[in-house]
Structure formats: C-alpha cells, structure tokens
Amino acid sequence: MNINNSAPNHYKIICLGCRADVSAAGYVLRCDCDNALFRTVYQDDRLVNTAEESMWRFSAWLPTVDKLPTRGRSVTYKSETFARELGLKDLFISFNGYWPEKNAFLETCSFKELESPPTVQRAVENKVKTLVVSSVGNTARAFAHTVSTTSTDLKLVLVGLESAMGKLWLPEPPSENITLVVLQRGNDYSDAIALGNRLTALPGLTTEGGAMNVARRDGMGTVMLEAAVTIGRAPDHYFQAVGSGTGGIAAWEAALRLKHDGRFLEGQLPKLHLSQNLPFAPMFSAWNSNRRTIDPSTDMRDAKKSIKKLYADVLSNRNPAYSVKGGVFDALKNTRGQMYAVSNTEARRAACLFEDFEGIDIVPAAAVAAASLMQAVANEGIDDSDVVLLNVTGGGLQKLKEDKPCYEIKPDIRIASPDVDLTELRDVVS
Ligand SMILES: *Cc1c(COP(=O)(O)O)cnc(C)c1O
C-alpha cells in the first residue's frame, strides 16, 4: 500500500477484516486480508452538531479535513397526516430532496447528494486526479452537481447508459471537468460498472468505490444523525429502499456511533427495515433463505428481464454489499432487521398516498420504502407508540423542475460494449 503524506487526525480508518489501521493508505477501498469493509473510527465519540446549514454540521463524524461548499443536508420532520392514516403516533420523515419550504436543498433530489460532497472532498485530500463514477442516474447527477457547483480541480468521468440519458441533467451548467462516457443500448448498469472498473487501469483514474467507500457511507449516515438530533433520540425502526445496500449499512454504523455516545440511544439499535422492488429483490431472497451469500440462480433469476420491469430502477444493483463483512447481512443480523419485497402496484399506491398526505412528490424508490412501512403496519410489526423513521431517499423533482432550469450532460463518447479497447478511450478521459 502507498503511504500518503499526512494521516488525518480526527479519525482513523480500520479494516473490519484484520483490524489493521489503514488511515494513512490514501484513497484505498479494501485491504488484501479479507472480504471486509473499512470503517471510520472518530476521535470524538460524542456527536457534535454545529447547527451549520449543511451536512457539514456533522463534520466531526465525516472523514475529511475540509468542507466542500454545499447547502445540502437531510431534513427530518414529524408526519401528521400520513402518520394518522397509518395509525402511527411517532412517524418521522427523513426527507432527502428538494423542498425549500422545509429547508431541503438537495438539488439533484436524492440522498446520493449526501455522498458526493464528502467523497469528492476526500478524493481531493488524497490527491486523486480523476474520479470514475458508474451510474444510471442519481449517483452521476449528485457527483456532477457537486463538481459543477464548487471550484474543485477534481475531474470526473461518468460512465452511463444511452438508455438512461434522459436522467442526466443538472440545475446548473455542467462543469468542464466532467467527461461522460456512454454505453449504447443493450448494455445495463452492470456493464457500466464493468467499464468503470476497467477504466481505472488508465493512469490517474480512480473508481469512487460505492459501498466500500467510507466517505459515501458516513455521508449517508448523516440521515440517522440528523434524525436523532431532531427527534431527541434514535428511532426504534428505520425504513429504506436498498439497491447497493450502502444507505442501510450507513444507518447501522451511525446508530452504532450514537449508541457509543449514549445520549441518543441507550437500549437496542434501531431495527433496519430494508426493501426491494419486485420482481428484482436479490437481498430479500437471500435474507429470507437465511443465506449470507446471494446465489444468482435462485436470488436473481432472469435478472435482465426482471430489471426491465422495475418501477424503481435505481434499486437494480446486481452486486450489492450484502455478504461482505460489515455489509447488509451483518447490519440486519445486528439490528434484528427485516427485508421486504414490494410490487410495482403497492409502490405506486404508496406514492399517491404519500403525495396526497404530505404534499410533496417522491421518487419510486422512496415509494417502495413507504409501501414497506405500510406492509409492516398491516402485519402488526410496529407498536403504535414506536418511533419510526421513514427515509424518503428522493423527492421534490417536480418542484425543482418548476423552480430551476435544466441542463443536459452531453456524452463525450459512445461505446458499444464494456470490452472496448481502452486505447480508444484514453485521450477522451484524461
Ligand atoms: C440509490 C438510491 C437508493 C438505494 O440506496 P443504496 O444505498 O444503493 O442501497 C434508494 N433511493 C434512491 C432515490 C436512490 O437514488
């Protein structure tokens, strides 16, 4: 491993496999020892909330030294009408999107924008020149927004899909530091990931790392921190729709830190209720068979066909952080958690109800989570006095479109397959 110049001092990074301290290793995602995630250990084990108007209010528990300017943060509020409809007394909504009346300013309208500022900042601090992000939508938009609204020198290579170009737009002109590589029709998200990984063979290019990246997870962990601070305690239940599983792991890790602090959480960790969209629900299938590994032939049968049918296509990850040590399986076990599978019809119905009662549009993945909460209530899985947190992972798109202009990110090159000869791409991406 490369030892970088200066190790940070308000946190350490530990490998959960061999317990090695990898803090000084730079922008590295895993060590050779094991199939394990890294985890940040912060010097301050009491939660500090500076009341700054951005996610950086929790910078003592974010793995960067400096703070990239952003207005974005997670917003928690108490639901009245949707809660009454469900018969819950203490339902809190974590709203992650655009809703100015609630002080919610994630302008790409999803919680991926809680991951991009700390990740970009951490990449810069570790002397990364070009960050590679494979995404069919929200992740690409979040990273592009962060790079386009700050004066960072970091270059960004986005690997996207021709079939998803309609989603690649920003509320501001895209930065010249962004290069968009597009895979032509017939390719899917896994092909974009495969090409993204191959690109890192080129000098100066580094893959952002997804769930393996502590900056992404701790950025998303601010959802739980914000909720604890607003409610005055950690919730008993946490509901979220999962694709890669990053957000679920992050909620668990944030809860572990809160437990260590002791002021917001004394008893049991918040129970994770994680949901997927049928007919593609690999983690639901593996978990319900009590398996630590996803078996493609049973848990992802007809993957390509199933993915095409999804209402919430952002949940179509075929390689989630499920079995890895410190991943979703461990998070569910440790929190006595549960997986849900939600049909398109249930999700659409939940979206209508939520929008009617709460007065804001939500994205399909958030509707999947809302539908899972309705399932849990129907199955009497929740006491009506329990404190429940529903993570609305994206919303306010309609509102944003009324308020802001829309700039497309234009492809710099189109590629037929991820097996392309890299020399064809070298000049475009460097
Ligand atoms: C990515 C995403 C999810 C799933 O989150 P993971 O961390 O990948 O499991 C849920 N909702 C929205 C809106 C997303 O963009």
Coordinates of C-alpha atoms and ligand atoms in Angstrom, one line a residue:
M1 CA 0.0 0.0 0.0
N2 CA 1.0 3.6 -0.7
I3 CA 1.6 5.6 2.4
N4 CA 0.3 9.1 1.9
N5 CA 1.9 12.2 3.2
S6 CA -0.2 13.2 6.2
A7 CA -2.6 11.0 8.1
P8 CA -5.8 12.8 9.2
N9 CA -6.1 13.3 12.9
H10 CA -9.8 13.4 13.8
Y11 CA -10.5 9.9 12.5
K12 CA -8.9 6.6 11.8
I13 CA -9.9 4.0 9.2
I14 CA -9.9 0.4 10.3
C15 CA -10.3 -2.7 8.2
L16 CA -13.1 -4.8 9.7
G17 CA -11.4 -8.0 8.5
C18 CA -7.9 -7.8 10.0
R19 CA -8.4 -4.7 12.3
A20 CA -5.4 -3.0 10.6
D21 CA -5.3 0.8 10.8
V22 CA -5.4 1.9 7.1
S23 CA -5.8 5.6 7.8
A24 CA -2.6 6.6 6.0
A25 CA -3.2 4.4 2.9
G26 CA -4.8 7.1 0.9
Y27 CA -7.9 6.6 -1.3
V28 CA -7.9 2.8 -0.9
L29 CA -11.1 0.8 -0.7
R30 CA -10.0 -2.6 0.8
C31 CA -7.0 -4.3 2.1
D32 CA -5.6 -7.6 0.9
C33 CA -6.6 -9.5 4.1
D34 CA -10.2 -10.3 3.6
N35 CA -13.6 -9.7 2.1
A36 CA -14.3 -6.9 4.5
L37 CA -15.4 -3.2 4.6
F38 CA -13.3 -0.5 6.1
R39 CA -14.9 1.6 8.8
T40 CA -14.1 5.0 10.2
V41 CA -13.4 5.5 13.9
Y42 CA -13.8 9.1 15.0
Q43 CA -11.7 10.6 17.8
D44 CA -14.8 12.4 19.2
D45 CA -17.1 9.7 20.4
R46 CA -19.8 12.3 21.3
L47 CA -21.9 13.6 18.5
V48 CA -21.1 17.2 17.7
N49 CA -23.8 19.2 15.9
T50 CA -22.6 22.7 14.9
A51 CA -26.0 23.8 13.6
E52 CA -24.4 24.7 10.3
E53 CA -26.9 24.9 7.5
S54 CA -25.5 21.9 5.6
M55 CA -24.5 18.3 6.2
W56 CA -21.1 19.6 7.5
R57 CA -22.8 20.3 10.8
F58 CA -21.7 16.7 11.5
S59 CA -18.1 17.2 10.2
A60 CA -16.7 15.7 13.3
W61 CA -18.1 12.4 12.1
L62 CA -17.2 12.8 8.4
P63 CA -13.9 11.6 7.0
T64 CA -12.5 14.8 5.5
V65 CA -10.4 17.7 6.9
D66 CA -12.0 20.4 4.9
K67 CA -15.6 21.1 3.8
L68 CA -16.7 21.5 0.2
P69 CA -19.4 24.1 0.0
T70 CA -22.9 22.7 -0.2
R71 CA -26.3 23.7 1.1
G72 CA -27.4 20.1 1.1
R73 CA -28.5 18.1 4.1
S74 CA -31.0 15.6 5.3
V75 CA -34.2 17.1 6.9
T76 CA -36.3 15.3 9.5
Y77 CA -39.8 16.3 10.3
K78 CA -42.8 14.7 12.1
S79 CA -45.5 13.4 9.9
E80 CA -49.1 14.3 10.8
T81 CA -51.5 13.2 8.1
F82 CA -49.7 10.2 6.6
A83 CA -48.9 9.0 10.2
R84 CA -52.6 9.3 11.1
E85 CA -53.6 7.3 8.0
L86 CA -51.2 4.5 9.1
G87 CA -52.2 4.8 12.8
L88 CA -48.8 5.8 14.0
K89 CA -48.1 8.3 16.7
D90 CA -44.4 9.0 16.1
L91 CA -43.7 8.7 12.4
F92 CA -40.8 10.9 11.3
I93 CA -39.8 11.5 7.7
S94 CA -36.2 11.9 6.7
F95 CA -36.7 14.0 3.6
N96 CA -33.8 13.9 1.2
G97 CA -34.5 16.0 -1.8
Y98 CA -35.7 19.4 -2.9
W99 CA -38.3 21.2 -0.8
P100 CA -37.5 24.8 0.0
E101 CA -40.4 25.2 2.5
K102 CA -38.7 22.5 4.6
N103 CA -35.2 23.8 4.1
A104 CA -34.4 20.8 1.9
F105 CA -31.9 21.8 -0.8
L106 CA -30.6 18.6 -2.3
E107 CA -30.9 19.9 -5.9
T108 CA -30.4 16.5 -7.6
C109 CA -33.3 15.3 -5.5
S110 CA -31.9 12.2 -3.8
F111 CA -29.7 11.2 -0.9
K112 CA -26.9 10.4 -3.2
E113 CA -26.1 14.1 -2.8
L114 CA -25.2 13.3 0.8
E115 CA -22.5 11.0 -0.5
S116 CA -20.9 13.2 -3.2
P117 CA -19.6 16.2 -1.1
P118 CA -17.6 14.1 1.4
T119 CA -16.4 11.7 -1.3
V120 CA -15.2 14.4 -3.7
Q121 CA -13.5 16.2 -0.7
R122 CA -11.8 13.0 0.4
A123 CA -10.6 12.3 -3.1
V124 CA -9.1 15.8 -3.4
E125 CA -7.4 15.4 0.0
N126 CA -5.9 12.1 -1.1
K127 CA -4.6 13.6 -4.3
V128 CA -6.9 11.8 -6.7
K129 CA -6.9 13.4 -10.1
T130 CA -9.8 11.8 -11.8
L131 CA -12.7 10.0 -10.1
V132 CA -14.7 7.4 -12.1
V133 CA -18.4 7.1 -11.3
S134 CA -20.6 4.4 -13.0
S135 CA -24.2 5.2 -12.6
V136 CA -27.5 5.2 -14.4
G137 CA -28.9 8.3 -12.7
N138 CA -28.9 9.7 -9.2
T139 CA -25.2 9.0 -8.3
A140 CA -24.0 10.5 -11.6
R141 CA -26.2 13.6 -11.1
A142 CA -25.1 14.0 -7.5
F143 CA -21.4 13.9 -8.3
A144 CA -21.8 16.0 -11.4
H145 CA -23.7 18.6 -9.3
T146 CA -21.0 18.7 -6.6
V147 CA -18.2 19.1 -9.1
S148 CA -20.3 21.8 -11.0
T149 CA -21.1 23.9 -8.0
T150 CA -17.7 24.0 -6.3
S151 CA -14.3 25.1 -7.5
T152 CA -12.7 21.7 -7.1
D153 CA -10.0 20.7 -9.6
L154 CA -11.1 17.1 -9.5
K155 CA -12.0 15.6 -12.8
L156 CA -15.0 13.4 -13.1
V157 CA -15.5 10.6 -15.6
L158 CA -19.1 9.4 -15.6
V159 CA -20.0 6.0 -17.2
G160 CA -23.6 6.0 -18.1
L161 CA -26.1 4.3 -20.4
E162 CA -27.6 5.6 -23.6
S163 CA -31.0 4.3 -22.4
A164 CA -30.8 6.4 -19.3
M165 CA -29.6 9.7 -20.9
G166 CA -32.9 11.4 -20.1
K167 CA -32.0 11.4 -16.4
L168 CA -28.6 13.0 -16.8
W169 CA -29.4 16.7 -16.3
L170 CA -28.5 19.3 -13.7
P171 CA -30.0 22.6 -12.5
E172 CA -26.8 24.4 -13.5
P173 CA -24.4 24.2 -16.4
P174 CA -22.2 21.1 -16.1
S175 CA -18.6 21.7 -15.2
E176 CA -15.9 21.3 -17.9
N177 CA -14.2 18.9 -15.6
I178 CA -16.9 16.3 -16.4
T179 CA -16.5 13.6 -19.1
L180 CA -19.4 11.4 -20.0
V181 CA -18.8 8.0 -21.5
V182 CA -22.0 6.4 -22.7
L183 CA -22.7 2.7 -23.4
Q184 CA -25.0 2.1 -26.2
R185 CA -28.4 0.3 -26.0
G186 CA -28.3 -3.3 -25.0
N187 CA -25.9 -2.6 -22.0
D188 CA -27.1 -2.4 -18.4
Y189 CA -25.9 -1.0 -15.1
S190 CA -23.6 -4.0 -14.5
D191 CA -21.9 -3.2 -17.9
A192 CA -21.4 0.4 -16.8
I193 CA -19.8 -0.8 -13.6
A194 CA -17.6 -3.2 -15.5
L195 CA -16.4 -0.5 -17.9
G196 CA -15.8 1.9 -14.9
N197 CA -13.6 -0.7 -13.2
R198 CA -11.6 -1.3 -16.4
L199 CA -11.0 2.5 -16.8
T200 CA -9.1 2.6 -13.6
A201 CA -6.3 0.7 -15.4
L202 CA -5.6 4.1 -17.1
P203 CA -3.1 6.4 -15.3
G204 CA -4.7 8.9 -12.9
L205 CA -8.1 7.3 -12.8
T206 CA -9.6 6.1 -9.5
T207 CA -13.0 4.4 -9.0
E208 CA -15.1 6.1 -6.3
G209 CA -15.9 2.8 -4.7
G210 CA -19.6 2.6 -3.9
A211 CA -20.4 0.9 -0.6
M212 CA -16.7 0.3 0.0
N213 CA -16.0 4.0 0.4
V214 CA -16.3 5.2 4.0
A215 CA -16.9 8.8 2.8
R216 CA -20.1 7.7 0.9
R217 CA -21.4 5.7 3.9
D218 CA -20.6 8.3 6.5
G219 CA -22.2 11.0 4.3
M220 CA -25.4 8.9 4.2
G221 CA -25.1 8.2 7.9
T222 CA -26.0 11.9 8.5
V223 CA -29.6 10.8 7.8
M224 CA -29.6 8.9 11.1
L225 CA -27.6 11.7 12.9
E226 CA -30.0 14.4 11.7
A227 CA -33.0 12.3 12.8
A228 CA -31.5 11.7 16.3
V229 CA -30.8 15.3 16.8
T230 CA -34.2 16.5 15.6
I231 CA -36.2 13.8 17.5
G232 CA -34.0 13.9 20.5
R233 CA -33.3 10.2 20.3
A234 CA -32.6 7.5 17.8
P235 CA -35.7 5.9 16.2
D236 CA -36.8 2.3 17.1
H237 CA -37.3 1.5 13.4
Y238 CA -35.6 2.6 10.2
F239 CA -37.2 2.1 6.8
Q240 CA -35.3 2.4 3.5
A241 CA -35.4 1.0 0.0
V242 CA -32.0 -0.5 -0.9
G243 CA -30.1 -1.2 -4.1
S244 CA -26.4 -1.4 -3.3
G245 CA -27.2 -1.5 0.5
T246 CA -24.9 1.5 1.2
G247 CA -27.6 3.5 2.9
G248 CA -28.7 0.7 5.1
I249 CA -25.1 -0.1 6.3
A250 CA -24.6 3.6 6.8
A251 CA -27.7 3.9 9.0
W252 CA -26.5 1.0 11.1
E253 CA -23.0 2.4 11.5
A254 CA -24.3 5.8 12.5
A255 CA -26.6 4.1 15.1
L256 CA -23.5 2.2 16.5
R257 CA -21.8 5.6 17.0
L258 CA -24.9 7.0 18.6
K259 CA -25.0 4.0 21.0
H260 CA -21.4 4.6 21.9
D261 CA -22.2 8.3 22.6
G262 CA -25.1 7.1 24.8
R263 CA -27.2 10.3 24.8
F264 CA -29.5 9.4 21.9
L265 CA -29.6 5.7 22.2
E266 CA -29.5 3.6 25.3
G267 CA -31.3 0.3 24.5
Q268 CA -31.5 -1.6 21.3
L269 CA -30.2 -0.4 17.9
P270 CA -32.8 0.9 15.5
K271 CA -34.3 -2.1 13.7
L272 CA -33.5 -1.9 9.9
H273 CA -36.4 -2.5 7.6
L274 CA -34.9 -2.6 4.1
S275 CA -37.0 -3.0 1.0
Q276 CA -36.6 -4.0 -2.7
N277 CA -38.9 -3.8 -5.7
L278 CA -40.3 -7.0 -7.2
P279 CA -39.6 -8.8 -9.4
F280 CA -35.9 -8.0 -8.7
A281 CA -35.2 -8.5 -5.0
P282 CA -31.9 -10.4 -4.5
M283 CA -31.2 -9.3 -0.9
F284 CA -34.8 -10.1 0.1
S285 CA -34.5 -13.5 -1.4
A286 CA -31.1 -14.4 0.1
W287 CA -32.1 -13.0 3.6
N288 CA -35.3 -14.9 3.7
S289 CA -33.4 -18.1 2.9
N290 CA -31.1 -17.2 5.8
R291 CA -28.1 -17.1 3.4
R292 CA -25.1 -14.8 3.7
T293 CA -24.4 -15.1 0.0
I294 CA -26.6 -14.1 -2.9
D295 CA -27.0 -17.1 -5.3
P296 CA -27.6 -15.7 -8.8
S297 CA -29.5 -18.8 -9.9
T298 CA -32.1 -18.5 -7.2
D299 CA -32.0 -14.9 -6.0
M300 CA -31.6 -13.2 -9.4
R301 CA -33.3 -15.5 -11.9
D302 CA -33.9 -13.7 -15.3
A303 CA -32.1 -10.6 -13.9
K304 CA -32.1 -8.7 -17.2
K305 CA -35.8 -9.2 -17.8
S306 CA -36.8 -8.6 -14.2
I307 CA -34.8 -5.3 -14.0
K308 CA -36.7 -4.0 -17.1
K309 CA -40.0 -4.4 -15.2
L310 CA -39.0 -2.3 -12.2
Y311 CA -40.8 0.8 -11.2
A312 CA -37.8 1.8 -9.0
D313 CA -35.0 1.0 -11.4
V314 CA -32.4 2.7 -9.1
L315 CA -32.7 -0.5 -7.0
S316 CA -31.4 -2.8 -9.7
N317 CA -27.9 -3.4 -8.4
R318 CA -26.8 -6.9 -9.1
N319 CA -23.7 -6.7 -6.9
P320 CA -24.9 -5.2 -3.6
A321 CA -22.7 -5.0 -0.4
Y322 CA -24.6 -7.9 1.2
S323 CA -22.2 -10.7 2.1
V324 CA -19.1 -8.6 2.7
K325 CA -18.0 -8.4 6.4
G326 CA -19.7 -5.3 7.8
G327 CA -22.3 -5.3 5.0
V328 CA -26.1 -5.6 4.8
F329 CA -26.2 -9.2 6.1
D330 CA -24.3 -8.2 9.3
A331 CA -26.4 -5.0 9.6
L332 CA -29.6 -6.9 9.5
K333 CA -28.4 -9.5 12.0
N334 CA -27.1 -7.0 14.4
T335 CA -30.3 -4.9 14.4
R336 CA -32.8 -7.8 14.3
G337 CA -33.7 -6.4 10.9
Q338 CA -36.0 -7.5 8.2
M339 CA -36.2 -7.4 4.3
Y340 CA -39.4 -6.5 2.4
A341 CA -40.4 -7.1 -1.3
V342 CA -42.8 -4.5 -2.8
S343 CA -44.7 -4.9 -6.0
N344 CA -45.0 -2.0 -8.5
T345 CA -48.7 -1.7 -7.7
E346 CA -48.0 -1.4 -4.0
A347 CA -45.3 1.2 -4.6
R348 CA -47.4 3.3 -6.9
R349 CA -50.2 3.3 -4.4
A350 CA -47.9 4.3 -1.6
A351 CA -46.5 7.1 -3.7
C352 CA -50.1 8.5 -4.3
L353 CA -51.0 8.3 -0.6
F354 CA -47.7 9.9 0.5
E355 CA -48.0 12.7 -2.0
D356 CA -51.6 13.4 -1.1
F357 CA -51.0 13.5 2.6
E358 CA -47.5 15.0 2.8
G359 CA -47.8 17.4 -0.1
I360 CA -44.6 16.5 -1.9
D361 CA -43.7 14.3 -4.9
I362 CA -41.4 11.4 -4.1
V363 CA -39.3 9.2 -6.4
P364 CA -40.2 5.5 -7.0
A365 CA -37.5 4.1 -4.6
A366 CA -38.9 6.2 -1.8
A367 CA -42.4 4.9 -2.6
V368 CA -41.0 1.4 -2.2
A369 CA -39.9 2.3 1.3
A370 CA -43.3 3.9 2.1
A371 CA -45.0 0.7 0.8
S372 CA -42.8 -1.4 3.1
L373 CA -43.9 0.6 6.1
M374 CA -47.5 0.0 5.1
Q375 CA -46.7 -3.7 5.0
A376 CA -45.1 -3.6 8.4
V377 CA -48.1 -1.8 9.9
A378 CA -50.6 -4.2 8.3
N379 CA -48.6 -7.2 9.7
E380 CA -48.6 -5.6 13.1
G381 CA -44.8 -5.4 13.1
I382 CA -44.8 -2.0 14.7
D383 CA -46.2 -0.8 18.0
D384 CA -48.2 2.3 17.5
S385 CA -46.1 4.2 20.1
D386 CA -42.8 3.2 18.5
V387 CA -40.6 5.9 17.0
V388 CA -40.4 5.2 13.3
L389 CA -38.1 6.9 10.7
L390 CA -39.0 6.6 7.1
N391 CA -36.1 7.5 4.8
V392 CA -37.6 9.3 1.8
T393 CA -34.4 8.8 -0.3
G394 CA -35.6 11.1 -3.1
G395 CA -38.2 13.7 -3.8
G396 CA -39.2 17.1 -4.9
L397 CA -38.3 16.6 -8.6
Q398 CA -41.5 18.2 -9.8
K399 CA -40.9 21.2 -7.5
L400 CA -37.3 21.5 -8.7
K401 CA -38.4 21.5 -12.3
E402 CA -40.8 24.4 -11.6
D403 CA -38.1 26.4 -9.9
K404 CA -34.9 25.7 -11.8
P405 CA -33.5 25.4 -15.3
C406 CA -32.4 22.0 -16.7
Y407 CA -29.0 21.4 -18.4
E408 CA -28.3 18.1 -20.1
I409 CA -24.9 16.5 -19.5
K410 CA -23.8 15.7 -23.1
P411 CA -21.9 12.5 -24.0
D412 CA -18.3 12.9 -25.0
I413 CA -18.0 9.4 -26.4
R414 CA -20.3 6.5 -27.2
I415 CA -19.1 2.9 -26.8
A416 CA -20.7 -0.3 -28.0
S417 CA -19.5 -2.6 -25.2
P418 CA -17.6 -2.6 -21.9
D419 CA -14.9 -4.7 -23.6
V420 CA -13.8 -1.7 -25.7
D421 CA -10.0 -1.3 -26.4
L422 CA -9.0 1.2 -23.7
T423 CA -6.6 3.0 -26.0
E424 CA -9.7 4.2 -27.8
L425 CA -10.8 6.0 -24.6
R426 CA -7.5 7.2 -23.2
D427 CA -7.5 10.6 -24.9
V428 CA -11.1 11.3 -24.1
V429 CA -10.9 10.6 -20.4
S430 CA -7.5 12.0 -19.5
Ligands
LIG1 C1 -29.5 4.8 -4.7 C2 -30.9 5.0 -4.2 C3 -31.4 4.1 -3.3 C4 -30.8 2.9 -2.8 O1 -29.7 3.2 -2.0 P1 -28.5 2.2 -1.8 O2 -27.6 2.9 -0.8 O3 -27.8 2.0 -3.1 O4 -29.0 0.9 -1.3 C5 -32.7 4.4 -2.8 N1 -33.4 5.5 -3.2 C6 -32.8 6.4 -4.1 C7 -33.6 7.6 -4.5 C8 -31.6 6.2 -4.6 O5 -31.0 7.0 -5.5

